């Protein structure tokens, strides 16, 4: 196997594979989209090798309860992490360190205590002020006003 075999890969989809952990990806120097949805991943880790290029990270339907190790992903603009085990708004707030992050998906996480997903969106905006889309819906001026009114 050539050491350059995966260097030009821009999208890698390994969804629905019973993957337990994210492994280092030294050869994926051009990776823009990583889809690891519907696996058994518990921790976000080992993304440093793709941090300079990764724009989209799809981790829905896993076992993730903490949003650690996101800081290096400064080009990330789309983060799908629905149907996981995120219980704390402090975890959601960790996404605010990603300046380019515009689109998030948090639906069906325990942090959404109100069954009406829209009722949870003001808190998402409060925790990630620069977000533009939540759970498939655009953030409106009215939603931003609701977020600002939260204590």
mmCIF file with all atom_site columns, C-alpha atoms in Angstrom:
data_model
loop_
_atom_site.group_PDB
_atom_site.id
_atom_site.type_symbol
_atom_site.label_atom_id
_atom_site.label_alt_id
_atom_site.label_comp_id
_atom_site.label_asym_id
_atom_site.label_entity_id
_atom_site.label_seq_id
_atom_site.pdbx_PDB_ins_code
_atom_site.Cartn_x
_atom_site.Cartn_y
_atom_site.Cartn_z
_atom_site.occupancy
_atom_site.B_iso_or_equiv
_atom_site.pdbx_formal_charge
_atom_site.auth_seq_id
_atom_site.auth_comp_id
_atom_site.auth_asym_id
_atom_site.auth_atom_id
_atom_site.pdbx_PDB_model_num
ATOM 1   C CA . UNK A 1 1   ? 0.000   0.000  0.000  1.00 0.00 ? 1   UNK A CA 1
ATOM 2   C CA . UNK A 1 2   ? 1.421   3.361  -1.033 1.00 0.00 ? 2   UNK A CA 1
ATOM 3   C CA . UNK A 1 3   ? 1.815   5.944  1.724  1.00 0.00 ? 3   UNK A CA 1
ATOM 4   C CA . UNK A 1 4   ? 0.058   8.481  -0.529 1.00 0.00 ? 4   UNK A CA 1
ATOM 5   C CA . UNK A 1 5   ? -2.983  6.296  -1.178 1.00 0.00 ? 5   UNK A CA 1
ATOM 6   C CA . UNK A 1 6   ? -5.411  8.392  0.873  1.00 0.00 ? 6   UNK A CA 1
ATOM 7   C CA . UNK A 1 7   ? -3.844  11.849 0.639  1.00 0.00 ? 7   UNK A CA 1
ATOM 8   C CA . UNK A 1 8   ? -6.395  13.159 -1.883 1.00 0.00 ? 8   UNK A CA 1
ATOM 9   C CA . UNK A 1 9   ? -9.445  11.830 -0.034 1.00 0.00 ? 9   UNK A CA 1
ATOM 10  C CA . UNK A 1 10  ? -11.817 14.723 0.762  1.00 0.00 ? 10  UNK A CA 1
ATOM 11  C CA . UNK A 1 11  ? -14.830 12.780 2.050  1.00 0.00 ? 11  UNK A CA 1
ATOM 12  C CA . UNK A 1 12  ? -14.734 9.658  4.189  1.00 0.00 ? 12  UNK A CA 1
ATOM 13  C CA . UNK A 1 13  ? -17.952 7.943  5.171  1.00 0.00 ? 13  UNK A CA 1
ATOM 14  C CA . UNK A 1 14  ? -17.733 5.079  7.643  1.00 0.00 ? 14  UNK A CA 1
ATOM 15  C CA . UNK A 1 15  ? -21.259 5.227  8.985  1.00 0.00 ? 15  UNK A CA 1
ATOM 16  C CA . UNK A 1 16  ? -23.043 2.169  10.382 1.00 0.00 ? 16  UNK A CA 1
ATOM 17  C CA . UNK A 1 17  ? -19.951 0.099  11.098 1.00 0.00 ? 17  UNK A CA 1
ATOM 18  C CA . UNK A 1 18  ? -19.912 -0.536 14.886 1.00 0.00 ? 18  UNK A CA 1
ATOM 19  C CA . UNK A 1 19  ? -16.754 1.615  15.167 1.00 0.00 ? 19  UNK A CA 1
ATOM 20  C CA . UNK A 1 20  ? -15.745 2.080  18.808 1.00 0.00 ? 20  UNK A CA 1
ATOM 21  C CA . UNK A 1 21  ? -13.266 4.950  18.522 1.00 0.00 ? 21  UNK A CA 1
ATOM 22  C CA . UNK A 1 22  ? -11.813 7.522  16.181 1.00 0.00 ? 22  UNK A CA 1
ATOM 23  C CA . UNK A 1 23  ? -8.248  6.575  15.271 1.00 0.00 ? 23  UNK A CA 1
ATOM 24  C CA . UNK A 1 24  ? -5.454  8.903  14.066 1.00 0.00 ? 24  UNK A CA 1
ATOM 25  C CA . UNK A 1 25  ? -5.720  9.810  10.369 1.00 0.00 ? 25  UNK A CA 1
ATOM 26  C CA . UNK A 1 26  ? -2.208  10.925 9.407  1.00 0.00 ? 26  UNK A CA 1
ATOM 27  C CA . UNK A 1 27  ? -2.629  10.192 5.697  1.00 0.00 ? 27  UNK A CA 1
ATOM 28  C CA . UNK A 1 28  ? -5.886  12.092 5.219  1.00 0.00 ? 28  UNK A CA 1
ATOM 29  C CA . UNK A 1 29  ? -4.294  15.504 4.710  1.00 0.00 ? 29  UNK A CA 1
ATOM 30  C CA . UNK A 1 30  ? -7.114  16.825 2.502  1.00 0.00 ? 30  UNK A CA 1
ATOM 31  C CA . UNK A 1 31  ? -10.125 15.473 4.365  1.00 0.00 ? 31  UNK A CA 1
ATOM 32  C CA . UNK A 1 32  ? -13.055 17.928 4.404  1.00 0.00 ? 32  UNK A CA 1
ATOM 33  C CA . UNK A 1 33  ? -16.004 15.721 5.388  1.00 0.00 ? 33  UNK A CA 1
ATOM 34  C CA . UNK A 1 34  ? -15.851 12.914 7.943  1.00 0.00 ? 34  UNK A CA 1
ATOM 35  C CA . UNK A 1 35  ? -18.987 10.872 8.511  1.00 0.00 ? 35  UNK A CA 1
ATOM 36  C CA . UNK A 1 36  ? -18.917 8.451  11.429 1.00 0.00 ? 36  UNK A CA 1
ATOM 37  C CA . UNK A 1 37  ? -22.630 8.413  12.203 1.00 0.00 ? 37  UNK A CA 1
ATOM 38  C CA . UNK A 1 38  ? -24.410 5.325  13.521 1.00 0.00 ? 38  UNK A CA 1
ATOM 39  C CA . UNK A 1 39  ? -21.440 3.745  15.260 1.00 0.00 ? 39  UNK A CA 1
ATOM 40  C CA . UNK A 1 40  ? -20.505 3.142  18.909 1.00 0.00 ? 40  UNK A CA 1
ATOM 41  C CA . UNK A 1 41  ? -18.119 6.066  19.384 1.00 0.00 ? 41  UNK A CA 1
ATOM 42  C CA . UNK A 1 42  ? -17.969 7.428  22.942 1.00 0.00 ? 42  UNK A CA 1
ATOM 43  C CA . UNK A 1 43  ? -15.290 10.136 22.627 1.00 0.00 ? 43  UNK A CA 1
ATOM 44  C CA . UNK A 1 44  ? -14.280 12.732 20.084 1.00 0.00 ? 44  UNK A CA 1
ATOM 45  C CA . UNK A 1 45  ? -10.534 12.252 19.726 1.00 0.00 ? 45  UNK A CA 1
ATOM 46  C CA . UNK A 1 46  ? -7.633  11.886 17.306 1.00 0.00 ? 46  UNK A CA 1
ATOM 47  C CA . UNK A 1 47  ? -8.771  14.587 14.879 1.00 0.00 ? 47  UNK A CA 1
ATOM 48  C CA . UNK A 1 48  ? -5.569  16.629 15.050 1.00 0.00 ? 48  UNK A CA 1
ATOM 49  C CA . UNK A 1 49  ? -4.283  15.184 11.757 1.00 0.00 ? 49  UNK A CA 1
ATOM 50  C CA . UNK A 1 50  ? -7.322  16.494 9.849  1.00 0.00 ? 50  UNK A CA 1
ATOM 51  C CA . UNK A 1 51  ? -7.855  19.702 11.839 1.00 0.00 ? 51  UNK A CA 1
ATOM 52  C CA . UNK A 1 52  ? -6.374  21.951 9.149  1.00 0.00 ? 52  UNK A CA 1
ATOM 53  C CA . UNK A 1 53  ? -8.889  20.845 6.493  1.00 0.00 ? 53  UNK A CA 1
ATOM 54  C CA . UNK A 1 54  ? -11.963 19.315 8.163  1.00 0.00 ? 54  UNK A CA 1
ATOM 55  C CA . UNK A 1 55  ? -15.130 21.324 7.421  1.00 0.00 ? 55  UNK A CA 1
ATOM 56  C CA . UNK A 1 56  ? -17.888 18.859 8.300  1.00 0.00 ? 56  UNK A CA 1
ATOM 57  C CA . UNK A 1 57  ? -18.067 16.291 11.086 1.00 0.00 ? 57  UNK A CA 1
ATOM 58  C CA . UNK A 1 58  ? -21.027 13.924 11.223 1.00 0.00 ? 58  UNK A CA 1
ATOM 59  C CA . UNK A 1 59  ? -21.260 12.008 14.505 1.00 0.00 ? 59  UNK A CA 1
ATOM 60  C CA . UNK A 1 60  ? -25.009 11.509 14.979 1.00 0.00 ? 60  UNK A CA 1
ATOM 61  C CA . UNK A 1 61  ? -26.296 8.257  16.492 1.00 0.00 ? 61  UNK A CA 1
ATOM 62  C CA . UNK A 1 62  ? -23.272 7.435  18.631 1.00 0.00 ? 62  UNK A CA 1
ATOM 63  C CA . UNK A 1 63  ? -22.655 7.320  22.405 1.00 0.00 ? 63  UNK A CA 1
ATOM 64  C CA . UNK A 1 64  ? -20.941 10.697 22.820 1.00 0.00 ? 64  UNK A CA 1
ATOM 65  C CA . UNK A 1 65  ? -21.611 12.586 26.060 1.00 0.00 ? 65  UNK A CA 1
ATOM 66  C CA . UNK A 1 66  ? -18.802 15.164 25.956 1.00 0.00 ? 66  UNK A CA 1
ATOM 67  C CA . UNK A 1 67  ? -17.768 17.570 23.225 1.00 0.00 ? 67  UNK A CA 1
ATOM 68  C CA . UNK A 1 68  ? -14.066 17.571 23.981 1.00 0.00 ? 68  UNK A CA 1
ATOM 69  C CA . UNK A 1 69  ? -11.149 17.956 21.564 1.00 0.00 ? 69  UNK A CA 1
ATOM 70  C CA . UNK A 1 70  ? -12.969 20.228 19.113 1.00 0.00 ? 70  UNK A CA 1
ATOM 71  C CA . UNK A 1 71  ? -10.701 23.284 19.500 1.00 0.00 ? 71  UNK A CA 1
ATOM 72  C CA . UNK A 1 72  ? -8.222  22.306 16.752 1.00 0.00 ? 72  UNK A CA 1
ATOM 73  C CA . UNK A 1 73  ? -11.037 22.081 14.168 1.00 0.00 ? 73  UNK A CA 1
ATOM 74  C CA . UNK A 1 74  ? -10.987 25.751 13.230 1.00 0.00 ? 74  UNK A CA 1
ATOM 75  C CA . UNK A 1 75  ? -12.363 25.223 9.698  1.00 0.00 ? 75  UNK A CA 1
ATOM 76  C CA . UNK A 1 76  ? -15.336 23.187 10.918 1.00 0.00 ? 76  UNK A CA 1
ATOM 77  C CA . UNK A 1 77  ? -18.592 24.769 9.753  1.00 0.00 ? 77  UNK A CA 1
ATOM 78  C CA . UNK A 1 78  ? -20.988 21.806 10.061 1.00 0.00 ? 78  UNK A CA 1
ATOM 79  C CA . UNK A 1 79  ? -21.293 19.576 13.134 1.00 0.00 ? 79  UNK A CA 1
ATOM 80  C CA . UNK A 1 80  ? -23.953 16.879 13.340 1.00 0.00 ? 80  UNK A CA 1
ATOM 81  C CA . UNK A 1 81  ? -24.130 15.260 16.763 1.00 0.00 ? 81  UNK A CA 1
ATOM 82  C CA . UNK A 1 82  ? -27.820 14.400 17.161 1.00 0.00 ? 82  UNK A CA 1
ATOM 83  C CA . UNK A 1 83  ? -29.005 11.262 18.940 1.00 0.00 ? 83  UNK A CA 1
ATOM 84  C CA . UNK A 1 84  ? -26.075 11.027 21.321 1.00 0.00 ? 84  UNK A CA 1
ATOM 85  C CA . UNK A 1 85  ? -25.817 11.333 25.111 1.00 0.00 ? 85  UNK A CA 1
ATOM 86  C CA . UNK A 1 86  ? -25.053 15.052 25.558 1.00 0.00 ? 86  UNK A CA 1
ATOM 87  C CA . UNK A 1 87  ? -26.666 16.102 28.846 1.00 0.00 ? 87  UNK A CA 1
ATOM 88  C CA . UNK A 1 88  ? -25.104 19.468 29.646 1.00 0.00 ? 88  UNK A CA 1
ATOM 89  C CA . UNK A 1 89  ? -25.346 22.916 28.082 1.00 0.00 ? 89  UNK A CA 1
ATOM 90  C CA . UNK A 1 90  ? -21.706 23.370 29.131 1.00 0.00 ? 90  UNK A CA 1
ATOM 91  C CA . UNK A 1 91  ? -20.837 20.693 26.585 1.00 0.00 ? 91  UNK A CA 1
ATOM 92  C CA . UNK A 1 92  ? -22.791 22.525 23.859 1.00 0.00 ? 92  UNK A CA 1
ATOM 93  C CA . UNK A 1 93  ? -20.956 25.729 24.805 1.00 0.00 ? 93  UNK A CA 1
ATOM 94  C CA . UNK A 1 94  ? -17.638 24.084 23.852 1.00 0.00 ? 94  UNK A CA 1
ATOM 95  C CA . UNK A 1 95  ? -18.712 24.558 20.227 1.00 0.00 ? 95  UNK A CA 1
ATOM 96  C CA . UNK A 1 96  ? -18.501 28.332 20.643 1.00 0.00 ? 96  UNK A CA 1
ATOM 97  C CA . UNK A 1 97  ? -14.698 28.120 20.299 1.00 0.00 ? 97  UNK A CA 1
ATOM 98  C CA . UNK A 1 98  ? -15.179 27.146 16.630 1.00 0.00 ? 98  UNK A CA 1
ATOM 99  C CA . UNK A 1 99  ? -15.412 30.519 14.872 1.00 0.00 ? 99  UNK A CA 1
ATOM 100 C CA . UNK A 1 100 ? -16.512 29.086 11.497 1.00 0.00 ? 100 UNK A CA 1
ATOM 101 C CA . UNK A 1 101 ? -19.208 26.813 12.932 1.00 0.00 ? 101 UNK A CA 1
ATOM 102 C CA . UNK A 1 102 ? -22.534 27.708 11.304 1.00 0.00 ? 102 UNK A CA 1
ATOM 103 C CA . UNK A 1 103 ? -24.637 24.539 11.219 1.00 0.00 ? 103 UNK A CA 1
ATOM 104 C CA . UNK A 1 104 ? -25.327 22.225 14.164 1.00 0.00 ? 104 UNK A CA 1
ATOM 105 C CA . UNK A 1 105 ? -27.615 19.307 14.839 1.00 0.00 ? 105 UNK A CA 1
ATOM 106 C CA . UNK A 1 106 ? -28.297 18.487 18.509 1.00 0.00 ? 106 UNK A CA 1
ATOM 107 C CA . UNK A 1 107 ? -31.807 17.030 18.371 1.00 0.00 ? 107 UNK A CA 1
ATOM 108 C CA . UNK A 1 108 ? -32.502 13.875 20.444 1.00 0.00 ? 108 UNK A CA 1
ATOM 109 C CA . UNK A 1 109 ? -29.819 14.499 23.031 1.00 0.00 ? 109 UNK A CA 1
ATOM 110 C CA . UNK A 1 110 ? -30.778 14.549 26.732 1.00 0.00 ? 110 UNK A CA 1
ATOM 111 C CA . UNK A 1 111 ? -29.745 18.230 26.896 1.00 0.00 ? 111 UNK A CA 1
ATOM 112 C CA . UNK A 1 112 ? -32.949 18.974 24.979 1.00 0.00 ? 112 UNK A CA 1
ATOM 113 C CA . UNK A 1 113 ? -35.282 18.782 27.944 1.00 0.00 ? 113 UNK A CA 1
ATOM 114 C CA . UNK A 1 114 ? -38.294 20.233 26.131 1.00 0.00 ? 114 UNK A CA 1
ATOM 115 C CA . UNK A 1 115 ? -39.936 17.741 23.735 1.00 0.00 ? 115 UNK A CA 1
ATOM 116 C CA . UNK A 1 116 ? -40.572 20.628 21.326 1.00 0.00 ? 116 UNK A CA 1
ATOM 117 C CA . UNK A 1 117 ? -37.117 20.921 19.723 1.00 0.00 ? 117 UNK A CA 1
ATOM 118 C CA . UNK A 1 118 ? -37.701 24.594 18.881 1.00 0.00 ? 118 UNK A CA 1
ATOM 119 C CA . UNK A 1 119 ? -38.031 25.433 22.595 1.00 0.00 ? 119 UNK A CA 1
ATOM 120 C CA . UNK A 1 120 ? -34.393 24.384 23.063 1.00 0.00 ? 120 UNK A CA 1
ATOM 121 C CA . UNK A 1 121 ? -32.977 26.526 20.259 1.00 0.00 ? 121 UNK A CA 1
ATOM 122 C CA . UNK A 1 122 ? -32.654 29.809 22.206 1.00 0.00 ? 122 UNK A CA 1
ATOM 123 C CA . UNK A 1 123 ? -30.241 28.082 24.592 1.00 0.00 ? 123 UNK A CA 1
ATOM 124 C CA . UNK A 1 124 ? -28.233 26.711 21.643 1.00 0.00 ? 124 UNK A CA 1
ATOM 125 C CA . UNK A 1 125 ? -27.911 30.279 20.295 1.00 0.00 ? 125 UNK A CA 1
ATOM 126 C CA . UNK A 1 126 ? -26.949 31.521 23.751 1.00 0.00 ? 126 UNK A CA 1
ATOM 127 C CA . UNK A 1 127 ? -24.184 28.910 23.979 1.00 0.00 ? 127 UNK A CA 1
ATOM 128 C CA . UNK A 1 128 ? -23.041 29.252 20.321 1.00 0.00 ? 128 UNK A CA 1
ATOM 129 C CA . UNK A 1 129 ? -23.859 32.888 19.409 1.00 0.00 ? 129 UNK A CA 1
ATOM 130 C CA . UNK A 1 130 ? -22.506 32.747 15.848 1.00 0.00 ? 130 UNK A CA 1
ATOM 131 C CA . UNK A 1 131 ? -24.527 29.658 14.808 1.00 0.00 ? 131 UNK A CA 1
ATOM 132 C CA . UNK A 1 132 ? -26.763 30.167 11.748 1.00 0.00 ? 132 UNK A CA 1
ATOM 133 C CA . UNK A 1 133 ? -28.678 26.881 11.534 1.00 0.00 ? 133 UNK A CA 1
ATOM 134 C CA . UNK A 1 134 ? -29.918 24.553 14.296 1.00 0.00 ? 134 UNK A CA 1
ATOM 135 C CA . UNK A 1 135 ? -31.507 21.156 13.652 1.00 0.00 ? 135 UNK A CA 1
ATOM 136 C CA . UNK A 1 136 ? -32.176 22.062 10.034 1.00 0.00 ? 136 UNK A CA 1
ATOM 137 C CA . UNK A 1 137 ? -33.760 25.473 10.683 1.00 0.00 ? 137 UNK A CA 1
ATOM 138 C CA . UNK A 1 138 ? -32.245 28.895 10.100 1.00 0.00 ? 138 UNK A CA 1
ATOM 139 C CA . UNK A 1 139 ? -31.614 31.092 13.137 1.00 0.00 ? 139 UNK A CA 1
ATOM 140 C CA . UNK A 1 140 ? -33.895 34.140 12.924 1.00 0.00 ? 140 UNK A CA 1
ATOM 141 C CA . UNK A 1 141 ? -33.627 37.573 14.512 1.00 0.00 ? 141 UNK A CA 1
ATOM 142 C CA . UNK A 1 142 ? -36.529 36.612 16.793 1.00 0.00 ? 142 UNK A CA 1
ATOM 143 C CA . UNK A 1 143 ? -34.653 33.516 17.956 1.00 0.00 ? 143 UNK A CA 1
ATOM 144 C CA . UNK A 1 144 ? -31.535 35.591 18.642 1.00 0.00 ? 144 UNK A CA 1
ATOM 145 C CA . UNK A 1 145 ? -33.682 37.982 20.716 1.00 0.00 ? 145 UNK A CA 1
ATOM 146 C CA . UNK A 1 146 ? -35.031 35.046 22.733 1.00 0.00 ? 146 UNK A CA 1
ATOM 147 C CA . UNK A 1 147 ? -31.479 33.847 23.346 1.00 0.00 ? 147 UNK A CA 1
ATOM 148 C CA . UNK A 1 148 ? -30.389 37.293 24.536 1.00 0.00 ? 148 UNK A CA 1
ATOM 149 C CA . UNK A 1 149 ? -33.315 37.391 26.976 1.00 0.00 ? 149 UNK A CA 1
ATOM 150 C CA . UNK A 1 150 ? -32.198 34.155 28.678 1.00 0.00 ? 150 UNK A CA 1
ATOM 151 C CA . UNK A 1 151 ? -30.490 34.490 32.058 1.00 0.00 ? 151 UNK A CA 1
#
